[in-house]
Amino acid sequence: MSDTQLLQELETLRSDIRRHNKLYYVDDNPEVSDAEYDRLMRRLQEIEAARPELITPDSPTQRVGAAPLKEFGTVTHNVPMLSLANAMDEEELKEFDQRVKRALSTTADIEYVFEPKIDGLAFEAIYEHGVFVSGSTRGDGVTGEDVTQNLKTVKAIPLRLSQELDADGKPTFPLPSRLEVRGEVYMDKADFAKLNKEREQTGEPLFANPRNSAAGSLRQLDPTITAKRPLKAFFYALGQVEGISFASQFEMLAMFRKMGLPTAFHYRCQSIEEVLQRYHELHERRDSLPYEIDGSVVKVNSFQLQQELGMISRSPRWAIAFKFPATQETTTINDIIVQVGRTGALTPVAVLEPVNLRGVLVSRATLHNQDEIERKDIRIGDTAVIQRAGDVIPEVVKIIDTKRTGNEQKFVMPTQCPVCKGAVVRPAGEAVHRCTNHDCPAKQIGHLEHFVSKRAMNIDGVSSKLLELFIDNGLIKDAADLYSITKAQLLPLERMADKSAENVIQAIEKSKQPELWRFIFALGIRHVGEHTAKVLAKHFGSLDKLRQATEAELTTVYEIGTEVAKSVAQFFQKPETDMLLKKFAAAGIQIVNPQSAAGAQPLAGKSFVLTGTLATMTRDAAKEMIEKAGGRVASSVSKNTDYVVAGSDAGSKLAKAQQLGVTVLSEEEFQALLNE
Ligand code: IVH
């Protein structure tokens, strides 16, 4: 390929990726699948790895890779980041409207913009000539922390602003020479719940709510940690601006979107009455939104009027936060019962005196596990503060000990499973109690739910309810039975019309050629989450190889710890597993493994450590190439390391390699090895 062609491909890839980012994050209307997007990214990485001199700081590949910091630098905002005064009810909102009118000496209705108040962490991003250059947290409003490297990992924040082109291909607006934009970094409720679940499994402390988890994630000294957190962002305000101007909040938000800066939904309202109407609407919708909001923000639309109104004690006179009523409630814990999940985990649940929380009558709250109950000292009969956090499942925040009468009773974990009476154990070092009976019906339904779930076999339209019906009607005993269900068997079931029966059959049929990692994940092996399933699929390449692997072999796989190795080996040794897999095969399940189609794997099984600065590629690119060739990259040198690739300024890792007699490769030698 000629250089011109290469440059052209590079530019096309970058602009395509940017366009897909905008379609996804701004327009909420993606055009391509994740796989297609990944393919574009990989191709771009490939080219940049081969021609690192062509890498630009705003290339979509440049989101991760910065080294961890010792501490954050401080940044003084060019324009202070203000906070908002609150209106707690209708009356206070109307007073705000009156104040605005008085200050503007008018009786005419004011035009407002109504926005949701996103419950995240305020930040500022600075773009120079359309390129993201730095960013910071709000801090105290005057100075914040420099979180540039962390913000770069947030895909919703463009590294480069988009431009809209007219029919002649000319930009419809100039990119400002400087644009300081403000917004909120947040986490979707579902992503938050998933993150906490993973943390629970790995024994890390849980985040209390999506806000804390967004804040905690953005304020990581190691940007590679931030990169792994599912952060998103919305923009809603300006700092200093040069080279562009806006007449109103509404116009500014529209322009943000054109520039590729995501905004939350928002409305123009012609009067404070219309604002109120929007507020009630929003309150209704609150729980169906994918992210947490704690109310609305009402802003005078015209920038001219905003300027006339000015500010008072660090808050603008032209805006107000119109909050929702509190979401915590106090109630009594009438009982503590125990639920059994897919893995047999016993979860204690508080049975509450029903209480209205955000319009939903709540009568249960999760207590997570025994340790949590002890930590919060929760007893049956206690008066407790409960809340609905990011998770839809309400939880107990704390108990009110001044309300104790002395009649409260401590909770004890049952020694028998409440569902099947099987023995309950708490494995050493774990926070959870588990039912040990393999055939426990609670596990069965949980297993099936997991099997059909989106990230596993992705059998659309087979709900938990439907699975229960299948079991109750004797249609299935295990996941493999799903594949022998016929339409004739479905039709007599409750609320099963011809079309829906057809859809179910189709969905099941469609799942018959799962990717290897999905199938491994779907099997529901203890400790094998999505990521581990991918690691295993990549390493072993086929289900048969994985089945044959001994515990010792499994332990040698990078990222597979002793506990996972043990669990996997045990799983495949069980005769039940053998039977199940035979049933799957008989049902016509054909596992595909795109990984093994990737080509030769000359570095299969080889372990690398990268150190120092490489001249022709980034470390990430080198890592990618090694992994593609079947090798793996570790962070520290041990006697198991096969090669250390040493760039310039290599330090202690090089010394360690020499000390242990590990082969050290120069960058050229490494390239040669890759090309072998
Ligand atoms: S406007 C002067 N708009 O609420 C403009 N703020 O108490 C100040 N927030 O620090 C911000 N959603 O963290 C604005 N749509 C929105 C918002 C919003 C959330 C947060 C932000 C700010 C705080 C103000």
XYZ file of C-alpha atoms and ligand atoms in Angstrom:
700
model
C 0.000 0.000 0.000
C 1.332 3.431 -0.888
C 1.729 6.084 1.764
C -1.061 8.158 0.278
C -3.394 5.200 0.442
C -2.349 4.464 3.995
C -2.885 8.043 5.093
C -6.232 8.015 3.422
C -7.289 4.822 5.160
C -6.064 6.219 8.456
C -8.147 9.355 8.074
C -11.209 7.423 6.934
C -10.928 5.053 9.887
C -10.573 7.888 12.352
C -13.461 9.869 10.986
C -15.645 6.751 10.756
C -14.911 5.880 14.365
C -15.664 9.442 15.454
C -18.896 9.375 13.502
C -19.927 6.093 15.133
C -19.057 7.505 18.548
C -21.296 10.476 17.901
C -24.094 8.257 16.603
C -23.850 6.177 19.740
C -23.273 8.744 22.468
C -24.943 11.870 21.090
C -27.644 10.671 18.734
C -28.429 7.461 20.591
C -28.742 5.863 17.193
C -25.804 3.533 16.453
C -25.389 2.317 12.907
C -22.941 -0.523 13.441
C -22.602 -3.482 15.786
C -20.017 -3.522 18.563
C -18.105 -6.103 16.541
C -17.930 -3.851 13.509
C -16.837 -0.926 15.663
C -14.140 -3.076 17.271
C -12.959 -4.123 13.840
C -12.461 -0.496 12.794
C -10.607 0.203 16.050
C -8.356 -2.807 15.596
C -7.506 -1.853 12.046
C -6.623 1.648 13.186
C -4.458 0.267 15.987
C -2.750 -2.013 13.544
C -1.803 0.814 11.213
C -0.708 3.046 14.057
C 1.381 0.251 15.521
C 3.188 -0.156 12.234
C 3.525 3.584 11.682
C 3.652 5.201 15.123
C 4.835 8.492 13.647
C 1.331 8.869 12.243
C -0.332 8.743 15.663
C -2.031 11.998 16.623
C -3.108 12.874 20.172
C -6.753 13.069 19.106
C -6.744 9.681 17.394
C -9.509 7.470 18.838
C -6.810 5.003 19.929
C -5.253 7.499 22.301
C -7.704 7.104 25.148
C -5.692 4.854 27.413
C -2.038 4.457 28.058
C -1.027 7.236 30.406
C 1.013 6.206 33.431
C -0.487 6.323 36.936
C -0.049 9.588 38.838
C 1.225 10.108 42.382
C -1.310 12.852 42.896
C -3.551 15.078 40.820
C -2.393 18.520 39.812
C -4.676 21.406 40.658
C -6.353 23.558 38.064
C -7.802 27.011 38.561
C -10.891 27.358 36.401
C -10.783 30.352 34.092
C -14.390 30.970 34.938
C -15.491 29.682 38.341
C -17.797 26.668 38.247
C -20.874 27.865 40.052
C -23.293 25.872 42.104
C -27.062 26.179 42.060
C -29.577 27.349 44.592
C -32.291 24.795 45.332
C -36.037 24.928 45.107
C -37.554 22.143 47.174
C -41.179 22.601 46.161
C -43.527 24.379 43.772
C -43.717 27.460 45.897
C -39.968 27.947 45.936
C -39.871 27.477 42.187
C -42.495 30.184 41.717
C -40.544 32.484 44.016
C -37.534 31.952 41.784
C -39.606 32.960 38.748
C -40.820 36.055 40.622
C -37.264 37.031 41.535
C -36.189 36.689 37.908
C -39.058 38.869 36.717
C -38.419 41.473 39.407
C -34.734 41.670 38.578
C -35.544 42.105 34.905
C -38.330 44.579 35.702
C -40.868 42.627 33.701
C -44.180 40.922 34.233
C -43.979 38.990 30.979
C -43.383 35.213 31.026
C -39.773 34.153 30.917
C -38.518 31.488 28.529
C -36.714 28.735 30.427
C -34.783 25.648 29.492
C -35.662 22.620 31.560
C -32.987 19.937 32.033
C -32.681 16.856 34.215
C -30.269 17.277 37.101
C -27.811 14.476 36.504
C -26.526 12.817 39.646
C -22.859 12.542 38.832
C -19.693 14.557 39.171
C -19.265 17.977 37.566
C -16.256 18.421 35.310
C -14.806 20.739 32.734
C -13.229 19.796 29.407
C -11.120 22.178 27.375
C -10.918 22.012 23.589
C -8.417 24.032 21.613
C -9.178 24.256 17.909
C -11.491 21.318 18.324
C -9.020 19.039 20.089
C -9.459 17.924 23.697
C -6.454 19.258 25.607
C -7.301 18.984 29.282
C -10.002 18.547 31.849
C -10.666 18.889 35.525
C -13.149 18.219 38.276
C -15.269 21.039 39.642
C -13.553 20.868 43.011
C -14.624 23.792 45.148
C -15.708 25.689 42.047
C -12.568 27.815 41.919
C -9.939 25.104 41.706
C -10.370 21.485 40.786
C -8.200 18.464 40.089
C -6.508 17.857 36.768
C -8.112 14.625 35.579
C -7.166 15.002 31.911
C -5.920 11.432 31.455
C -9.000 9.992 33.122
C -11.444 12.062 31.106
C -9.696 10.904 27.955
C -10.773 7.341 28.714
C -14.455 8.318 28.767
C -15.704 7.488 25.298
C -18.672 9.849 25.490
C -16.202 12.746 25.682
C -14.907 13.329 22.154
C -11.155 13.699 21.757
C -11.951 15.927 18.831
C -15.070 17.962 18.131
C -17.180 17.130 15.098
C -18.082 19.568 12.393
C -21.292 19.551 10.466
C -20.820 19.864 6.701
C -23.226 21.422 4.229
C -24.030 20.057 0.758
C -20.787 21.490 -0.620
C -18.774 19.842 2.098
C -18.102 23.140 3.886
C -18.402 23.340 7.666
C -21.624 25.037 8.763
C -19.897 26.569 11.804
C -16.302 27.265 12.752
C -14.624 25.177 15.445
C -13.909 27.587 18.294
C -10.266 28.302 19.008
C -11.050 27.669 22.641
C -14.040 25.974 24.185
C -14.355 25.243 27.880
C -17.359 22.987 28.308
C -18.872 21.736 31.508
C -20.980 18.784 32.273
C -21.474 15.770 34.413
C -19.656 12.455 34.385
C -22.057 9.735 35.453
C -22.699 6.018 35.384
C -25.823 4.297 34.090
C -27.791 2.480 36.787
C -27.368 -0.870 35.041
C -23.615 -0.389 34.658
C -23.362 0.595 38.289
C -25.237 -2.509 39.382
C -22.994 -4.677 37.216
C -19.848 -3.042 38.556
C -20.964 -3.575 42.136
C -21.804 -7.177 41.412
C -18.309 -7.744 40.077
C -16.856 -6.011 43.114
C -18.915 -8.202 45.363
C -17.538 -11.282 43.627
C -13.977 -10.109 43.983
C -14.540 -8.991 47.553
C -13.962 -5.286 46.885
C -15.975 -2.706 48.804
C -19.232 -1.738 47.122
C -20.139 1.747 45.934
C -23.165 3.218 47.657
C -24.717 4.672 44.508
C -23.938 5.512 40.865
C -22.822 9.004 41.839
C -20.180 7.737 44.220
C -19.100 5.153 41.782
C -18.729 7.756 38.991
C -16.827 10.065 41.311
C -14.610 7.278 42.608
C -13.882 6.124 39.088
C -12.980 9.555 37.766
C -10.717 10.274 40.696
C -8.426 7.290 40.161
C -4.727 8.012 39.993
C -4.332 5.157 37.533
C -6.206 5.994 34.311
C -6.251 2.336 33.269
C -8.674 1.764 36.156
C -10.881 4.633 35.028
C -10.796 3.200 31.514
C -12.381 -0.009 32.780
C -15.261 1.814 34.440
C -18.396 2.389 32.348
C -18.429 6.187 32.651
C -20.522 8.434 30.449
C -20.921 12.192 30.207
C -23.417 14.919 29.439
C -22.575 18.549 28.731
C -24.711 21.486 29.848
C -22.659 24.639 30.406
C -19.775 26.812 29.255
C -16.639 28.273 30.747
C -14.438 30.540 28.704
C -15.055 30.530 24.957
C -13.171 32.037 22.047
C -14.200 31.955 18.420
C -17.848 31.046 18.758
C -20.845 32.543 20.507
C -24.342 31.470 21.380
C -27.503 33.453 21.961
C -29.143 31.026 24.347
C -28.846 27.865 26.401
C -31.092 26.045 23.942
C -29.009 27.071 20.958
C -25.816 26.163 22.804
C -27.074 22.666 23.612
C -28.044 22.121 19.969
C -24.569 23.225 18.924
C -22.986 20.911 21.506
C -24.683 17.995 19.833
C -23.485 19.041 16.418
C -19.989 19.190 17.831
C -20.322 15.658 19.166
C -20.795 16.637 22.810
C -23.604 14.536 24.323
C -26.423 16.409 26.028
C -29.267 15.082 28.124
C -32.803 15.637 26.854
C -34.071 19.160 27.536
C -37.072 21.356 26.788
C -37.789 24.987 26.142
C -40.620 26.211 28.334
C -42.521 29.441 27.701
C -43.527 30.006 31.301
C -42.916 28.734 34.821
C -46.205 26.801 34.588
C -44.814 24.849 31.673
C -41.693 24.178 33.728
C -43.859 22.726 36.465
C -45.611 20.488 34.013
C -42.269 19.186 32.724
C -41.145 18.622 36.277
C -44.129 16.414 37.071
C -43.626 14.528 33.843
C -39.971 13.994 34.680
C -40.794 12.838 38.178
C -43.015 10.151 36.667
C -40.305 9.098 34.251
C -37.516 9.164 36.758
C -37.244 5.465 37.426
C -37.388 4.514 33.780
C -34.363 6.652 32.922
C -31.110 4.696 32.505
C -29.252 7.082 34.822
C -29.926 8.655 38.201
C -31.268 12.173 38.439
C -32.104 14.012 41.625
C -34.368 16.622 40.107
C -34.285 19.192 37.358
C -32.347 22.325 36.518
C -34.278 25.333 35.295
C -32.317 27.981 33.380
C -33.305 31.304 31.850
C -32.835 30.562 28.163
C -31.521 33.871 26.821
C -27.805 34.472 27.456
C -28.470 38.187 27.264
C -30.960 37.941 30.127
C -28.620 35.613 32.019
C -25.979 38.282 31.865
C -28.362 40.943 33.114
C -29.337 38.723 36.019
C -25.773 37.934 37.048
C -24.986 35.961 40.155
C -25.241 36.073 43.890
C -22.895 34.313 46.302
C -21.501 31.765 43.824
C -24.859 30.860 42.323
C -26.346 32.290 39.166
C -29.576 34.240 39.621
C -30.762 32.807 36.295
C -30.875 29.143 37.252
C -32.200 26.944 39.990
C -32.097 23.263 40.886
C -35.657 22.061 41.291
C -35.147 18.895 43.281
C -37.274 15.833 43.748
C -38.460 15.071 47.270
C -36.167 12.838 49.327
C -35.812 9.236 48.264
C -34.959 7.798 51.632
C -37.679 6.680 53.995
C -37.898 5.316 57.462
C -39.734 2.088 58.171
C -39.576 -1.003 60.342
C -37.996 -4.328 59.531
C -40.687 -6.909 60.239
C -38.625 -9.926 59.355
C -35.470 -11.096 57.663
C -35.849 -13.878 55.112
C -33.350 -15.611 52.865
C -33.363 -15.892 49.056
C -31.336 -18.381 47.038
C -29.683 -17.344 43.766
C -28.185 -19.068 40.736
C -24.912 -19.898 42.399
C -26.726 -21.114 45.471
C -25.783 -17.926 47.295
C -28.104 -17.149 50.181
C -29.062 -13.477 50.291
C -30.742 -12.157 53.420
C -33.638 -9.844 52.600
C -35.420 -7.468 54.966
C -39.208 -7.692 54.930
C -40.312 -4.126 55.519
C -43.437 -2.445 56.712
C -44.430 -1.258 53.204
C -43.363 2.306 52.533
C -43.687 4.642 49.578
C -40.340 5.425 48.000
C -40.424 7.599 44.926
C -43.901 6.482 44.061
C -43.113 2.798 44.445
C -44.391 0.784 47.369
C -41.359 -0.924 48.818
C -41.685 -3.965 51.044
C -38.297 -5.658 50.632
C -34.721 -4.493 50.903
C -31.568 -6.480 50.240
C -29.186 -6.954 53.121
C -26.431 -8.405 50.885
C -24.857 -10.884 53.313
C -24.187 -11.790 56.905
C -21.199 -9.458 57.245
C -23.249 -6.530 55.998
C -25.944 -7.257 58.577
C -23.365 -7.377 61.319
C -21.582 -4.269 60.128
C -24.798 -2.264 60.152
C -26.072 -4.171 63.184
C -29.453 -4.786 61.593
C -31.990 -6.695 63.693
C -35.536 -7.879 63.180
C -37.855 -5.237 64.625
C -35.437 -2.361 63.981
C -36.489 0.980 62.599
C -34.360 1.603 59.539
C -33.629 4.201 56.876
C -34.055 2.631 53.456
C -33.324 3.966 50.015
C -33.572 3.059 46.402
C -30.131 3.674 45.044
C -28.932 3.125 41.497
C -29.962 -0.437 41.743
C -33.692 -0.959 41.537
C -33.407 -3.143 44.624
C -33.891 -1.005 47.719
C -31.409 -1.321 50.534
C -31.077 -0.523 54.190
C -28.863 2.511 54.733
C -28.729 2.340 58.505
C -30.813 1.567 61.507
C -31.962 4.189 63.980
C -30.723 2.893 67.299
C -32.534 5.492 69.373
C -35.730 3.683 68.340
C -34.574 0.383 69.811
C -36.884 -1.117 72.421
C -34.745 -4.069 73.377
C -37.118 -6.520 71.740
C -35.191 -6.584 68.463
C -33.846 -9.930 67.409
C -30.563 -10.800 65.815
C -30.659 -12.648 62.540
C -28.977 -16.016 62.122
C -28.219 -17.591 58.766
C -30.090 -20.878 58.374
C -27.997 -24.032 58.236
C -30.439 -25.535 55.736
C -31.364 -24.065 52.350
C -34.824 -22.497 52.655
C -35.715 -23.834 49.210
C -34.458 -27.425 49.209
C -33.282 -28.028 52.776
C -29.815 -28.772 51.451
C -26.819 -28.046 53.659
C -25.614 -24.459 53.795
C -21.918 -23.651 54.047
C -19.867 -20.516 54.133
C -16.635 -21.280 52.288
C -13.559 -19.946 54.032
C -12.649 -16.453 52.936
C -16.026 -15.777 51.329
C -18.703 -13.371 52.420
C -21.571 -15.505 51.198
C -23.319 -18.602 52.465
C -24.248 -21.162 49.838
C -26.611 -24.071 49.374
C -24.543 -27.146 48.555
C -27.279 -29.140 46.843
C -26.623 -29.266 43.111
C -30.265 -29.966 42.300
C -31.647 -27.107 44.351
C -34.582 -25.752 42.277
C -33.585 -22.184 43.098
C -30.236 -22.771 41.458
C -31.900 -24.362 38.480
C -34.031 -21.382 37.560
C -31.149 -19.026 38.273
C -28.904 -21.059 36.002
C -31.410 -20.964 33.201
C -31.889 -17.213 33.543
C -28.163 -16.796 33.268
C -27.939 -19.164 30.318
C -30.459 -17.243 28.208
C -29.266 -13.777 29.275
C -28.036 -11.222 26.807
C -24.328 -11.520 27.550
C -24.515 -15.309 27.586
C -26.526 -17.169 24.899
C -28.640 -14.100 24.212
C -31.906 -15.945 23.760
C -34.223 -13.027 23.311
C -37.763 -13.192 24.605
C -37.250 -16.071 27.013
C -38.044 -14.336 30.287
C -37.726 -15.658 33.828
C -41.484 -16.074 33.874
C -41.349 -18.194 30.750
C -38.532 -20.335 32.144
C -40.617 -20.993 35.222
C -43.518 -22.007 33.008
C -41.237 -24.367 31.090
C -40.106 -26.015 34.297
C -43.553 -26.156 35.862
C -44.947 -27.745 32.719
C -42.167 -30.277 32.590
C -40.796 -28.998 29.282
C -37.241 -28.607 30.523
C -34.991 -29.805 33.288
C -31.802 -28.137 32.134
C -30.560 -25.617 29.592
C -29.980 -28.246 26.898
C -33.674 -29.155 27.012
C -34.476 -25.696 25.683
C -33.352 -26.909 22.283
C -35.897 -29.695 22.073
C -38.920 -27.546 22.865
C -41.434 -27.528 20.017
C -43.984 -24.938 19.027
C -46.780 -27.408 19.737
C -45.548 -27.641 23.334
C -45.536 -23.884 23.718
C -49.000 -23.102 22.411
C -50.957 -24.451 25.384
C -48.931 -22.270 27.773
C -50.404 -19.204 29.398
C -50.570 -16.161 27.133
C -48.676 -17.858 24.324
C -50.044 -16.788 20.950
C -48.937 -18.382 17.712
C -46.633 -15.474 16.888
C -44.953 -15.386 20.280
C -44.450 -19.144 20.240
C -42.845 -18.781 16.849
C -40.598 -16.016 18.160
C -39.452 -18.116 21.099
C -38.598 -21.044 18.852
C -36.743 -18.727 16.482
C -34.777 -17.109 19.300
C -33.712 -20.486 20.660
C -32.803 -21.680 17.191
C -30.740 -18.572 16.584
C -28.578 -19.272 19.617
C -27.369 -22.629 18.318
C -24.015 -21.385 17.100
C -22.617 -19.529 20.079
C -19.145 -18.116 20.216
C -16.964 -20.235 22.465
C -16.619 -17.594 25.199
C -20.359 -17.070 25.356
C -20.964 -20.752 25.733
C -18.353 -21.055 28.478
C -19.862 -18.046 30.222
C -23.388 -19.415 29.780
C -22.461 -22.669 31.530
C -22.453 -20.696 34.745
C -19.247 -22.116 36.172
C -18.488 -20.612 39.571
C -16.021 -17.695 39.353
C -16.198 -17.651 35.554
C -17.568 -14.272 34.581
C -17.603 -12.811 31.132
C -13.994 -11.756 31.160
C -12.682 -15.050 32.482
C -14.762 -16.878 29.885
C -13.052 -14.826 27.189
C -9.637 -15.567 28.623
C -10.371 -19.298 28.675
C -11.824 -19.279 25.161
C -8.822 -17.461 23.829
C -6.319 -19.672 25.552
C -7.848 -23.050 24.858
C -9.519 -22.340 21.540
C -12.041 -25.155 21.855
C -14.366 -26.588 24.430
C -12.677 -29.976 24.193
C -9.283 -28.559 25.062
C -10.775 -26.694 27.986
C -12.541 -29.821 29.217
C -9.307 -31.777 29.165
C -7.271 -29.157 30.981
C -6.149 -30.143 34.445
C -6.294 -27.807 37.374
C -2.517 -27.404 37.197
C -2.669 -26.509 33.524
C -5.427 -24.024 34.128
C -3.385 -22.272 36.784
C -0.661 -21.539 34.271
C -3.083 -19.511 32.145
C -2.513 -15.817 32.503
C -5.258 -14.166 34.575
C -6.551 -17.496 35.836
C -6.017 -17.801 39.568
C -5.976 -20.948 41.646
C -9.568 -20.585 42.724
C -10.897 -20.216 39.198
C -8.696 -23.070 37.984
C -10.050 -25.315 40.696
C -13.640 -24.371 39.999
C -13.280 -24.929 36.239
C -11.513 -28.262 36.611
C -14.081 -29.457 39.129
C -16.924 -28.381 36.896
C -15.694 -30.417 33.953
C -14.961 -33.449 36.099
C -18.542 -33.737 37.206
C -20.507 -36.488 35.453
C -23.498 -34.091 35.287
C -21.435 -31.699 33.188
C -20.501 -34.505 30.879
C -24.125 -35.453 30.395
C -25.168 -31.862 29.846
C -22.504 -31.285 27.206
C -23.521 -34.473 25.424
C -27.092 -33.214 25.388
C -25.997 -29.905 23.934
C -24.095 -31.661 21.181
C -27.073 -33.898 20.423
C -29.301 -30.817 20.248
C -27.086 -29.485 17.483
C -25.173 -26.791 19.332
C -22.159 -25.861 17.265
C -19.649 -23.728 19.047
C -17.740 -21.321 16.873
C -14.512 -19.716 17.879
C -13.601 -16.656 15.870
C -10.377 -16.445 17.818
C -8.997 -19.632 16.355
C -9.764 -18.377 12.873
C -7.488 -15.421 13.528
C -4.508 -17.114 11.929
C -1.205 -18.473 13.042
C -0.271 -18.053 16.682
C 3.519 -18.143 16.625
C 3.803 -16.822 20.179
C 1.244 -19.203 21.683
C 1.945 -19.757 25.356
C 4.809 -17.267 25.489
C 4.878 -14.726 28.251
C 6.204 -11.196 27.703
C 7.001 -8.225 29.865
C 7.331 -4.819 28.216
C 9.582 -2.206 29.737
C 10.958 1.186 28.798
C 9.824 3.330 25.895
C 9.432 1.668 22.538
C 10.363 3.834 19.598
C 8.077 2.462 16.910
C 4.914 1.605 18.774
C 2.961 2.286 21.926
C 2.986 -0.331 24.649
C -0.674 -0.972 24.068
C -0.014 -1.674 20.426
C 2.828 -4.029 21.299
C 0.596 -5.810 23.772
C -2.102 -6.165 21.180
C 0.303 -7.684 18.658
C 1.636 -10.155 21.183
C -1.836 -11.229 22.183
C -2.883 -11.552 18.585
C 0.020 -13.902 18.007
C -1.132 -15.979 20.957
C 1.238 -14.634 23.590
C 0.427 -12.808 26.770
C 1.791 -9.758 28.488
C 2.460 -9.657 32.195
C 3.296 -6.613 34.274
C 6.177 -8.016 36.269
C 9.156 -10.220 35.522
C 9.347 -13.676 37.061
C 11.152 -16.867 36.226
C 8.112 -17.812 34.156
C 8.633 -14.854 31.845
C 9.826 -15.937 28.402
C 10.868 -12.559 27.035
C 11.422 -9.061 28.294
C 11.159 -6.449 25.554
C 13.317 -3.525 26.595
C 12.867 -0.085 25.062
C 14.904 2.964 25.961
C 15.143 3.969 29.631
C 14.268 0.448 30.750
C 14.752 0.239 34.493
C 14.254 -2.298 37.254
C 12.384 -4.820 35.122
C 15.374 -5.107 32.817
C 17.678 -5.593 35.786
C 15.379 -8.266 37.164
C 15.299 -10.057 33.810
C 19.082 -10.088 33.670
C 19.245 -11.315 37.219
C 16.823 -14.182 36.496
C 18.408 -14.976 33.146
C 15.259 -14.162 31.167
C 15.803 -13.491 27.448
C 15.885 -9.761 26.785
C 14.828 -8.564 23.351
C 15.610 -5.241 21.776
C 12.794 -3.588 19.895
C 14.214 -4.819 16.557
C 14.556 -8.368 17.831
C 11.004 -8.222 19.077
C 9.775 -7.038 15.675
C 11.693 -9.846 14.021
C 10.103 -12.379 16.362
C 6.649 -11.040 15.516
C 7.363 -11.329 11.826
C 8.667 -14.864 12.017
S -25.806 23.927 35.547
C -24.285 27.781 36.723
N -27.091 21.805 34.686
O -25.620 20.361 39.792
C -24.508 26.444 36.152
N -25.812 21.612 36.676
O -25.558 22.547 42.115
C -24.248 25.386 37.134
N -25.816 19.360 37.657
O -22.294 21.393 40.113
C -24.485 24.045 36.671
N -27.098 18.429 36.128
O -22.759 19.062 39.205
C -26.284 22.309 35.643
N -28.263 20.010 33.780
C -27.449 20.510 34.729
C -26.960 19.730 35.794
C -26.144 20.324 36.763
C -26.396 18.236 37.240
C -25.005 19.489 38.883
C -23.630 20.015 38.671
C -23.520 21.271 39.481
C -24.635 21.109 40.450
C -25.155 22.474 40.817
